[in-house]
Short mmCIF file of C-alpha atoms in Angstrom, two decimals:
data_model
loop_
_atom_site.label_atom_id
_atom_site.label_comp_id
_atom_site.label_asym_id
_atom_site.label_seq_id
_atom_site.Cartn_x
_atom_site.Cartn_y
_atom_site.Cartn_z
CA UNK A 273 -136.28 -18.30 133.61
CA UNK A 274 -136.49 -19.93 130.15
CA UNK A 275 -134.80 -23.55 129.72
CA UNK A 276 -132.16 -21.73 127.34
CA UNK A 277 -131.13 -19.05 130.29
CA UNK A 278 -130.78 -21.71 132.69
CA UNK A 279 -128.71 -24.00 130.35
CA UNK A 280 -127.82 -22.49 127.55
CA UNK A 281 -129.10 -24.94 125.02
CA UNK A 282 -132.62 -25.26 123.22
CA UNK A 283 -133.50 -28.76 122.33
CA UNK A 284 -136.28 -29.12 119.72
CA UNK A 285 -138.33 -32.08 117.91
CA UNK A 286 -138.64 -31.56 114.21
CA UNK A 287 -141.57 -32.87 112.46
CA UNK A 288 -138.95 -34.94 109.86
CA UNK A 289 -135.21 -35.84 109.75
CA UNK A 290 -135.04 -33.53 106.65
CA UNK A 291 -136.64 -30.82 108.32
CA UNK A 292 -134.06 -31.18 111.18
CA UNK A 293 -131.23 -30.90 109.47
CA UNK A 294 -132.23 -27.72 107.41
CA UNK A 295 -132.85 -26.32 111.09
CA UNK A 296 -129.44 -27.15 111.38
CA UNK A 297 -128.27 -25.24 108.18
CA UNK A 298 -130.39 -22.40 109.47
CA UNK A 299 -129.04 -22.23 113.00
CA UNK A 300 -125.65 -22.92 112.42
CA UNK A 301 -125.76 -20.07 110.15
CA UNK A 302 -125.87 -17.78 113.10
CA UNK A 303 -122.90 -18.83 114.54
CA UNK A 304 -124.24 -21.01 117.20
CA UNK A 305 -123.20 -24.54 117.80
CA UNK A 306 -126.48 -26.74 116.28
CA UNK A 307 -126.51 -30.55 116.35
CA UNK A 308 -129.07 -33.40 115.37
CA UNK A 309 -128.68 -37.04 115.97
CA UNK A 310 -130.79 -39.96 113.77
CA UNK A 311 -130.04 -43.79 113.40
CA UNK A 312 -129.23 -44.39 109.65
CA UNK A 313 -132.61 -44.37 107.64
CA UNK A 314 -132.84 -41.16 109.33
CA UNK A 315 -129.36 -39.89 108.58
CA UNK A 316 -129.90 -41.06 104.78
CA UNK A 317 -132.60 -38.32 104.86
CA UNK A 318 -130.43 -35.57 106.02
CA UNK A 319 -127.87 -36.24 103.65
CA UNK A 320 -129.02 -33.57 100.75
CA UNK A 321 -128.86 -31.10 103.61
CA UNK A 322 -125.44 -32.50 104.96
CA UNK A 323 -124.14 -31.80 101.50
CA UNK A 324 -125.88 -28.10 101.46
CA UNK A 325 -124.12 -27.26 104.96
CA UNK A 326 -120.73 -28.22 103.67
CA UNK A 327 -120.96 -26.41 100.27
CA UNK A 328 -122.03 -23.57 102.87
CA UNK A 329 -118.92 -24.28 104.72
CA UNK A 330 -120.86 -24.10 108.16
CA UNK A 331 -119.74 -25.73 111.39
CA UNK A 332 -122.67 -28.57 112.78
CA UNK A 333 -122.23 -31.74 114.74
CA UNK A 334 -124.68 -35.13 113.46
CA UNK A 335 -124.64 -38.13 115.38
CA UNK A 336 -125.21 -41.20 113.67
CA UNK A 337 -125.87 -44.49 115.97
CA UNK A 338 -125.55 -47.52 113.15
CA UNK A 339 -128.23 -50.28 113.18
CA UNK A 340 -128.52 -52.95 110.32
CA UNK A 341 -129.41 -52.30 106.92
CA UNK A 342 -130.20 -51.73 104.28
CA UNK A 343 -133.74 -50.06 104.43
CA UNK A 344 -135.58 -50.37 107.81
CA UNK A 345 -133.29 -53.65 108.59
CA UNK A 346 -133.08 -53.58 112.13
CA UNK A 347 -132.71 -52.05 115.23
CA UNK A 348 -129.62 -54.27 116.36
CA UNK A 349 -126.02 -52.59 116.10
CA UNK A 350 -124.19 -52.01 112.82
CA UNK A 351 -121.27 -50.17 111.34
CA UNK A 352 -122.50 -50.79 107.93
CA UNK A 353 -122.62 -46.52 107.28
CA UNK A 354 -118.56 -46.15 106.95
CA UNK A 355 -119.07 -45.79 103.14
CA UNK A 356 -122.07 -43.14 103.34
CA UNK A 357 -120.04 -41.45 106.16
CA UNK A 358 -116.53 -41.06 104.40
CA UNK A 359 -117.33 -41.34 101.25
CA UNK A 360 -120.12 -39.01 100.94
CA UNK A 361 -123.26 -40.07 101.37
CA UNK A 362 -124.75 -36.45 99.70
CA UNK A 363 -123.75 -35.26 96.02
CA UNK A 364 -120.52 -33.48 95.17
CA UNK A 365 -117.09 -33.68 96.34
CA UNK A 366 -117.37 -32.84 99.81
CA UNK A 367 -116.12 -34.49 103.24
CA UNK A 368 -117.17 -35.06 106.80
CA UNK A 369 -114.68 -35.32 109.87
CA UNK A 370 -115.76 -38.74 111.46
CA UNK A 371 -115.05 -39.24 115.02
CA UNK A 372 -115.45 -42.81 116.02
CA UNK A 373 -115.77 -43.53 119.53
CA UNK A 374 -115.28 -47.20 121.22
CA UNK A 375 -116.63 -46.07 124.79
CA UNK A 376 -118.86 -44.07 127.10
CA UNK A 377 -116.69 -41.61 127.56
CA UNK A 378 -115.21 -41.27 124.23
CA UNK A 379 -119.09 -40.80 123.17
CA UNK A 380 -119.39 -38.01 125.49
CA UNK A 381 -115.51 -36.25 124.93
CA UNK A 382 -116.29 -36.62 120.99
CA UNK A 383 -118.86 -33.65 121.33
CA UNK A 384 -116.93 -31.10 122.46
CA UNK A 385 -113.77 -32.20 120.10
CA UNK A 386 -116.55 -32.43 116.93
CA UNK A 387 -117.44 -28.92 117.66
CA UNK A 388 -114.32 -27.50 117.90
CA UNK A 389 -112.78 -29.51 115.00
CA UNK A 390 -116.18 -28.23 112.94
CA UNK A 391 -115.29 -24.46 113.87
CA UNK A 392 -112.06 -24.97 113.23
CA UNK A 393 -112.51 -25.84 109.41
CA UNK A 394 -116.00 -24.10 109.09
CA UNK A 395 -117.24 -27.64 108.30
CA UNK A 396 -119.91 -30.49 109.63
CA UNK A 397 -118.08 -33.15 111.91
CA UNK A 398 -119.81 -36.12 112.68
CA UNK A 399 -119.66 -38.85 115.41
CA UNK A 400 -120.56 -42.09 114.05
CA UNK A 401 -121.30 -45.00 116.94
CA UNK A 402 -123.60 -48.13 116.94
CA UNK A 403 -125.82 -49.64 118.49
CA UNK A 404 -123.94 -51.01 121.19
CA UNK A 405 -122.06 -47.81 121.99
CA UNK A 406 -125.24 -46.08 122.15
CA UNK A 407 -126.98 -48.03 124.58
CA UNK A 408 -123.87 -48.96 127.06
CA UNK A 409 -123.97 -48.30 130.08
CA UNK A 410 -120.18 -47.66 132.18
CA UNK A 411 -118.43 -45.14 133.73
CA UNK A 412 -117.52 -41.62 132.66
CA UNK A 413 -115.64 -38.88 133.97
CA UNK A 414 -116.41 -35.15 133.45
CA UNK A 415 -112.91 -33.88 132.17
CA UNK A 416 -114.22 -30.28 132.41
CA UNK A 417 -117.05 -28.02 133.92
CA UNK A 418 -119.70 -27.56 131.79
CA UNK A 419 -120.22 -23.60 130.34
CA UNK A 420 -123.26 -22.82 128.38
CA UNK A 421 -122.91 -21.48 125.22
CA UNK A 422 -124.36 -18.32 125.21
CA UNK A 423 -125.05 -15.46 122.37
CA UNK A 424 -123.28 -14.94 119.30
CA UNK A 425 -119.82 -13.88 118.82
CA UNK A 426 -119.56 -12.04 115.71
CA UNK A 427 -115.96 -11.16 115.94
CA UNK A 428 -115.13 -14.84 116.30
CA UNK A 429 -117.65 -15.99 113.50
CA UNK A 430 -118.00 -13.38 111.15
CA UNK A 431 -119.14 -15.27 108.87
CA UNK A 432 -122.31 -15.71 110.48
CA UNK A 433 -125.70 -13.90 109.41
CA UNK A 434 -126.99 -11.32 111.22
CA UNK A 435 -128.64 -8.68 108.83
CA UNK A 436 -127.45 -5.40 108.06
CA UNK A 437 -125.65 -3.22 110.74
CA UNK A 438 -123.58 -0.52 110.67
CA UNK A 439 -119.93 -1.47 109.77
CA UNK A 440 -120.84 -4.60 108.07
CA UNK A 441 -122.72 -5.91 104.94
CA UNK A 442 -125.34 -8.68 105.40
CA UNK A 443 -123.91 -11.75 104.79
CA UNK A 444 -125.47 -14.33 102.65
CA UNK A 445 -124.88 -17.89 103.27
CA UNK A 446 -125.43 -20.34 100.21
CA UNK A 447 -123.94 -23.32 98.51
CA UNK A 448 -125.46 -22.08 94.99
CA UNK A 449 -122.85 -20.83 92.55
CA UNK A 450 -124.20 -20.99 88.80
CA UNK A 451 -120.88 -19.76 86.95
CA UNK A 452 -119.27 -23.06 86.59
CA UNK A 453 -115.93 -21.30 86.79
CA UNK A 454 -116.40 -19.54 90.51
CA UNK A 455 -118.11 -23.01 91.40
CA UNK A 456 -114.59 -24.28 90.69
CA UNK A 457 -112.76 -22.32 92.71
CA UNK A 458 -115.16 -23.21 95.59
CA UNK A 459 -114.45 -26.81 94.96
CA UNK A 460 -110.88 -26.04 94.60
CA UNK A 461 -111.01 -24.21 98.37
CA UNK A 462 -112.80 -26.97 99.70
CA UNK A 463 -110.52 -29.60 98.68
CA UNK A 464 -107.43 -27.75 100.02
CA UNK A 465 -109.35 -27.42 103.29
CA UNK A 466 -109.70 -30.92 103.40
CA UNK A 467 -106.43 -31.64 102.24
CA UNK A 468 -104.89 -29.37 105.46
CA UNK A 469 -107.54 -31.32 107.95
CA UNK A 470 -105.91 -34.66 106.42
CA UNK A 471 -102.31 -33.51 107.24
CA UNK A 472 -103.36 -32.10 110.90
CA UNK A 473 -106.79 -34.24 112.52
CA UNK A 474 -105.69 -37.77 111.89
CA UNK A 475 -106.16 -39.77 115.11
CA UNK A 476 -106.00 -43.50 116.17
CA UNK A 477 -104.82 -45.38 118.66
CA UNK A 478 -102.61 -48.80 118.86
CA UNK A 479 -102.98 -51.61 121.37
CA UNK A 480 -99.85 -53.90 121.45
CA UNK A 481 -98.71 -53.20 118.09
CA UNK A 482 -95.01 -52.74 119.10
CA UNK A 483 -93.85 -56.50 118.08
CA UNK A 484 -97.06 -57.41 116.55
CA UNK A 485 -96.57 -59.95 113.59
CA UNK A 486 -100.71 -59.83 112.57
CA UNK A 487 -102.80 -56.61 112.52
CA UNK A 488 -106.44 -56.35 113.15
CA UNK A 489 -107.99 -53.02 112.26
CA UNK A 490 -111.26 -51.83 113.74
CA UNK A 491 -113.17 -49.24 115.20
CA UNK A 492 -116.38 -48.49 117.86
CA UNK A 493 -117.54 -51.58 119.73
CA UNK A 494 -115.39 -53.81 117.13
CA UNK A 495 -112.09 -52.33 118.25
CA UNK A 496 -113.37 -53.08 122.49
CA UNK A 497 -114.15 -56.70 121.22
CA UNK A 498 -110.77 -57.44 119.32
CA UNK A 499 -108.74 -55.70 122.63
CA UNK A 500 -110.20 -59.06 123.81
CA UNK A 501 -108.63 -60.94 120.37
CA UNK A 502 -105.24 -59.75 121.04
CA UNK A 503 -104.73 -60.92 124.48
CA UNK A 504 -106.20 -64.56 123.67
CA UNK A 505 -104.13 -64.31 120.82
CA UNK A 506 -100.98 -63.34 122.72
CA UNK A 507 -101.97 -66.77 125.31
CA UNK A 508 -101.82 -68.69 122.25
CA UNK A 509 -98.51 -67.64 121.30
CA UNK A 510 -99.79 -65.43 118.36
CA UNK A 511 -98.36 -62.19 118.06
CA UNK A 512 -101.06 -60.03 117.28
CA UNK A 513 -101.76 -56.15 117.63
CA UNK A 514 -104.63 -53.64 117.22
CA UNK A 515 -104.60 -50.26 115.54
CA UNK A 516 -107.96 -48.60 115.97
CA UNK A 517 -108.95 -45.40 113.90
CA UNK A 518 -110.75 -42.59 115.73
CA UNK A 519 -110.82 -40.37 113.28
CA UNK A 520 -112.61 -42.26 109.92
CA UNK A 521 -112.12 -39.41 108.05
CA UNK A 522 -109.24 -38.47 107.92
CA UNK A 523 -108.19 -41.85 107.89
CA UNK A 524 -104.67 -42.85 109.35
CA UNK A 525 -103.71 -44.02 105.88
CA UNK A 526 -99.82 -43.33 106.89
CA UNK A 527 -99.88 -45.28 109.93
CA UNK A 528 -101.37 -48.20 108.51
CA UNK A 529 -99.08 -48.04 105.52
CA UNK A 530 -95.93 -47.56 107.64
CA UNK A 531 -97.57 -51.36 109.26
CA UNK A 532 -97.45 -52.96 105.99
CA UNK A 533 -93.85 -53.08 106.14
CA UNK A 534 -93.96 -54.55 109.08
CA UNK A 535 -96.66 -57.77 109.51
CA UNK A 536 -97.33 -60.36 107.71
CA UNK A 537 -101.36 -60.02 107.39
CA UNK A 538 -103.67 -57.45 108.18
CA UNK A 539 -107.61 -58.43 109.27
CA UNK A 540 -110.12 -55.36 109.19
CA UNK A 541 -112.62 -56.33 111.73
CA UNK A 542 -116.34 -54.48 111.16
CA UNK A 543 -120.16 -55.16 111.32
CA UNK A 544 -120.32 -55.06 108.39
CA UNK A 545 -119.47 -56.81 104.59
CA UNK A 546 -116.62 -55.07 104.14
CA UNK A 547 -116.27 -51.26 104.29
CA UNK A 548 -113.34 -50.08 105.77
CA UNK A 549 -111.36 -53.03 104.81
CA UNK A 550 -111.06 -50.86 101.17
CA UNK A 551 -109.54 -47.70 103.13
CA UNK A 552 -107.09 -50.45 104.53
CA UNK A 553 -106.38 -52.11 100.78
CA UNK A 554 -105.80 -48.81 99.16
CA UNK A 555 -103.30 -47.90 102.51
CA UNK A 556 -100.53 -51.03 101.92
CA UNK A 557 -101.20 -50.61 98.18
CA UNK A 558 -100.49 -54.56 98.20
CA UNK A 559 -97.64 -54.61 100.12
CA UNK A 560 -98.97 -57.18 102.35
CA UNK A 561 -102.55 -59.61 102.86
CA UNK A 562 -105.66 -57.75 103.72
CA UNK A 563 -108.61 -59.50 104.50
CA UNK A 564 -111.94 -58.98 106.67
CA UNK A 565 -114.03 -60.16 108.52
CA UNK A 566 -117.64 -59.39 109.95
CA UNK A 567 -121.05 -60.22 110.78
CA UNK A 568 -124.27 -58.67 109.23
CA UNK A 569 -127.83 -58.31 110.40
CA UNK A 570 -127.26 -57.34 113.34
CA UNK A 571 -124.87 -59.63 115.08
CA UNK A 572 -122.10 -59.35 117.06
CA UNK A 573 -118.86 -61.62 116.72
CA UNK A 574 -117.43 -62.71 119.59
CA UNK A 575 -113.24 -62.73 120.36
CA UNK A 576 -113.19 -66.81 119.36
CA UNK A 577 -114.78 -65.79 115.91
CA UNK A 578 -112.18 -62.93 115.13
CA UNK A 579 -110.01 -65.34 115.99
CA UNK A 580 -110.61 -68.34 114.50
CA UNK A 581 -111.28 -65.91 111.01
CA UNK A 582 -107.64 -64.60 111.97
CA UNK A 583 -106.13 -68.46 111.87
CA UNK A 584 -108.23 -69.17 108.59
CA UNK A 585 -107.19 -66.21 106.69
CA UNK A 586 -103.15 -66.18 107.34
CA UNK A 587 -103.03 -70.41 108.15
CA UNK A 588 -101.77 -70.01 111.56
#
């Protein structure tokens, strides 16, 4: 038997990061479920055809494991790709879904909920780890059996090409529209796609936030370290709490902003300058203190250093 009969996938090495993800725009065009993975140089290079697949409205999955930056940087973990990742890192107005995971299993659970969140909106999802995520080791369970995915289902993606048969036109797949005014309309469908995945995909989670005074704000590995912040905190007397997004796109906006009513600071925690820390601004629209705090190049901050930036920042 053939690797794809026995498993149902068919795993293949392009000869450039460009080249794989136009073999992604080529295969997920038939209506089967196509992936590729890259560290961020290599992701920067797929971005022209990231933008193609969602002008295409096509479902794909990318995987993007952060290391430092800019250019070739390093191979040490980052999160310094949240503003090529939700803000668009191709050309034209188009968005990603952004799963971040924080573990092992959240890293394996997010490729099954990518896909189906992708096919759900006909649009590219993406999982965006680090460094550190990507080379843990710990624990996972298998929630459910795995089934190949075999064939194509027309009747459930008839969208999909698949030439000219009886009782259906060939279907051409393109993101090239040249009258301005039908290119509009496109735009204008796309934007009320995204505007229905904002109302219905938003996901995060919240560690002791229930009496929490302080806020810290992080995803990936910085949202497992700062678990750690909140219960030295909590020795210390400090009330502090952690709300972590897992989806980056759409961002929980509303739950943060419901928060700025009630703390007194808010600290966005990232490897990075200061990304997501923007998202967080624009959320409490000044209704209370956001500041951040990270490390670049490569390092990691320990619990003491989110702390101690957490005292400096609100005088506590």
């Amino acid at each position: 038997e053939m690797p794809w009969e026995t498993t149902g996938m068919v795993v293949l090495q392009a000869e450039s990061e460009v080249a794989a993800i136009n073999m992604v725009y080529g295969g997920a065009g038939t209506g089967k479920r196509v992936m590729t993975s890259s560290s961020s140089p290599g992701v920067s290079l797929k971005q022209e055809g990231i933008s193609y697949i969602a002008g295409a409205e096509l479902p794909c999955l990318i995987v993007n494991v952060m290391r430092g930056g800019p250019g070739l940087g390093t191979i040490q973990p980052s999160q310094a790709d949240y503003f090529q990742t939700v803000k668009g890192g191709g050309h034209g107005d188009y968005r990603l879904i952004t799963l971040a995971p924080s573990s092992v299993q959240e890293m394996a659970d997010f490729v099954g909920l990518g896909f189906e969140l992708a096919f759900k909106y006909s649009n590219p999802a993406i999982i965006l780890a680090d460094g550190i995520i990507g080379q843990m080791m710990e624990k996972w369970y298998c929630l459910l059996p795995y089934t190949p995915y075999r064939g194509r289902n027309h009747s459930r993606m008839p969208w999909a090409t698949q030439g000219k048969t009886a009782g259906r036109k060939p279907n051409v797949i393109t993101s090239l529209e040249l009258d301005p005014a039908k290119m509009e309309e496109n735009n204008i469908r796309f934007q009320a796609k995204y505007r229905k995945i904002e109302e219905n995909e938003v996901r995060y989670e919240e560690f002791q936030c229930e009496d929490a005074e302080y806020l810290l704000i992080a995803f990936g590995s910085s949202a497992r370290i700062c678990q750690k912040v909140v219960e030295i905190a909590r020795a210390e007397g400090i009330k502090l709490g952690l709300l972590r997004p897992i989806t980056l796109w759409p961002f929980p906006t509303k739950a943060i902003a419901a928060y700025a009513e009630k703390v007194k600071g808010m600290l966005s925690v990232e490897l990075n300058a200061g990304q997501m820390v923007e998202d967080v601004r624009l959320a409490v629209n000044g209704k209370v203190k956001v500041e951040h705090f990270g490390r670049l190049g490569g390092i990691v901050f320990t619990p003491d250093e989110v702390l101690n930036a957490l005292k400096k920042n609100f005088e506590l």
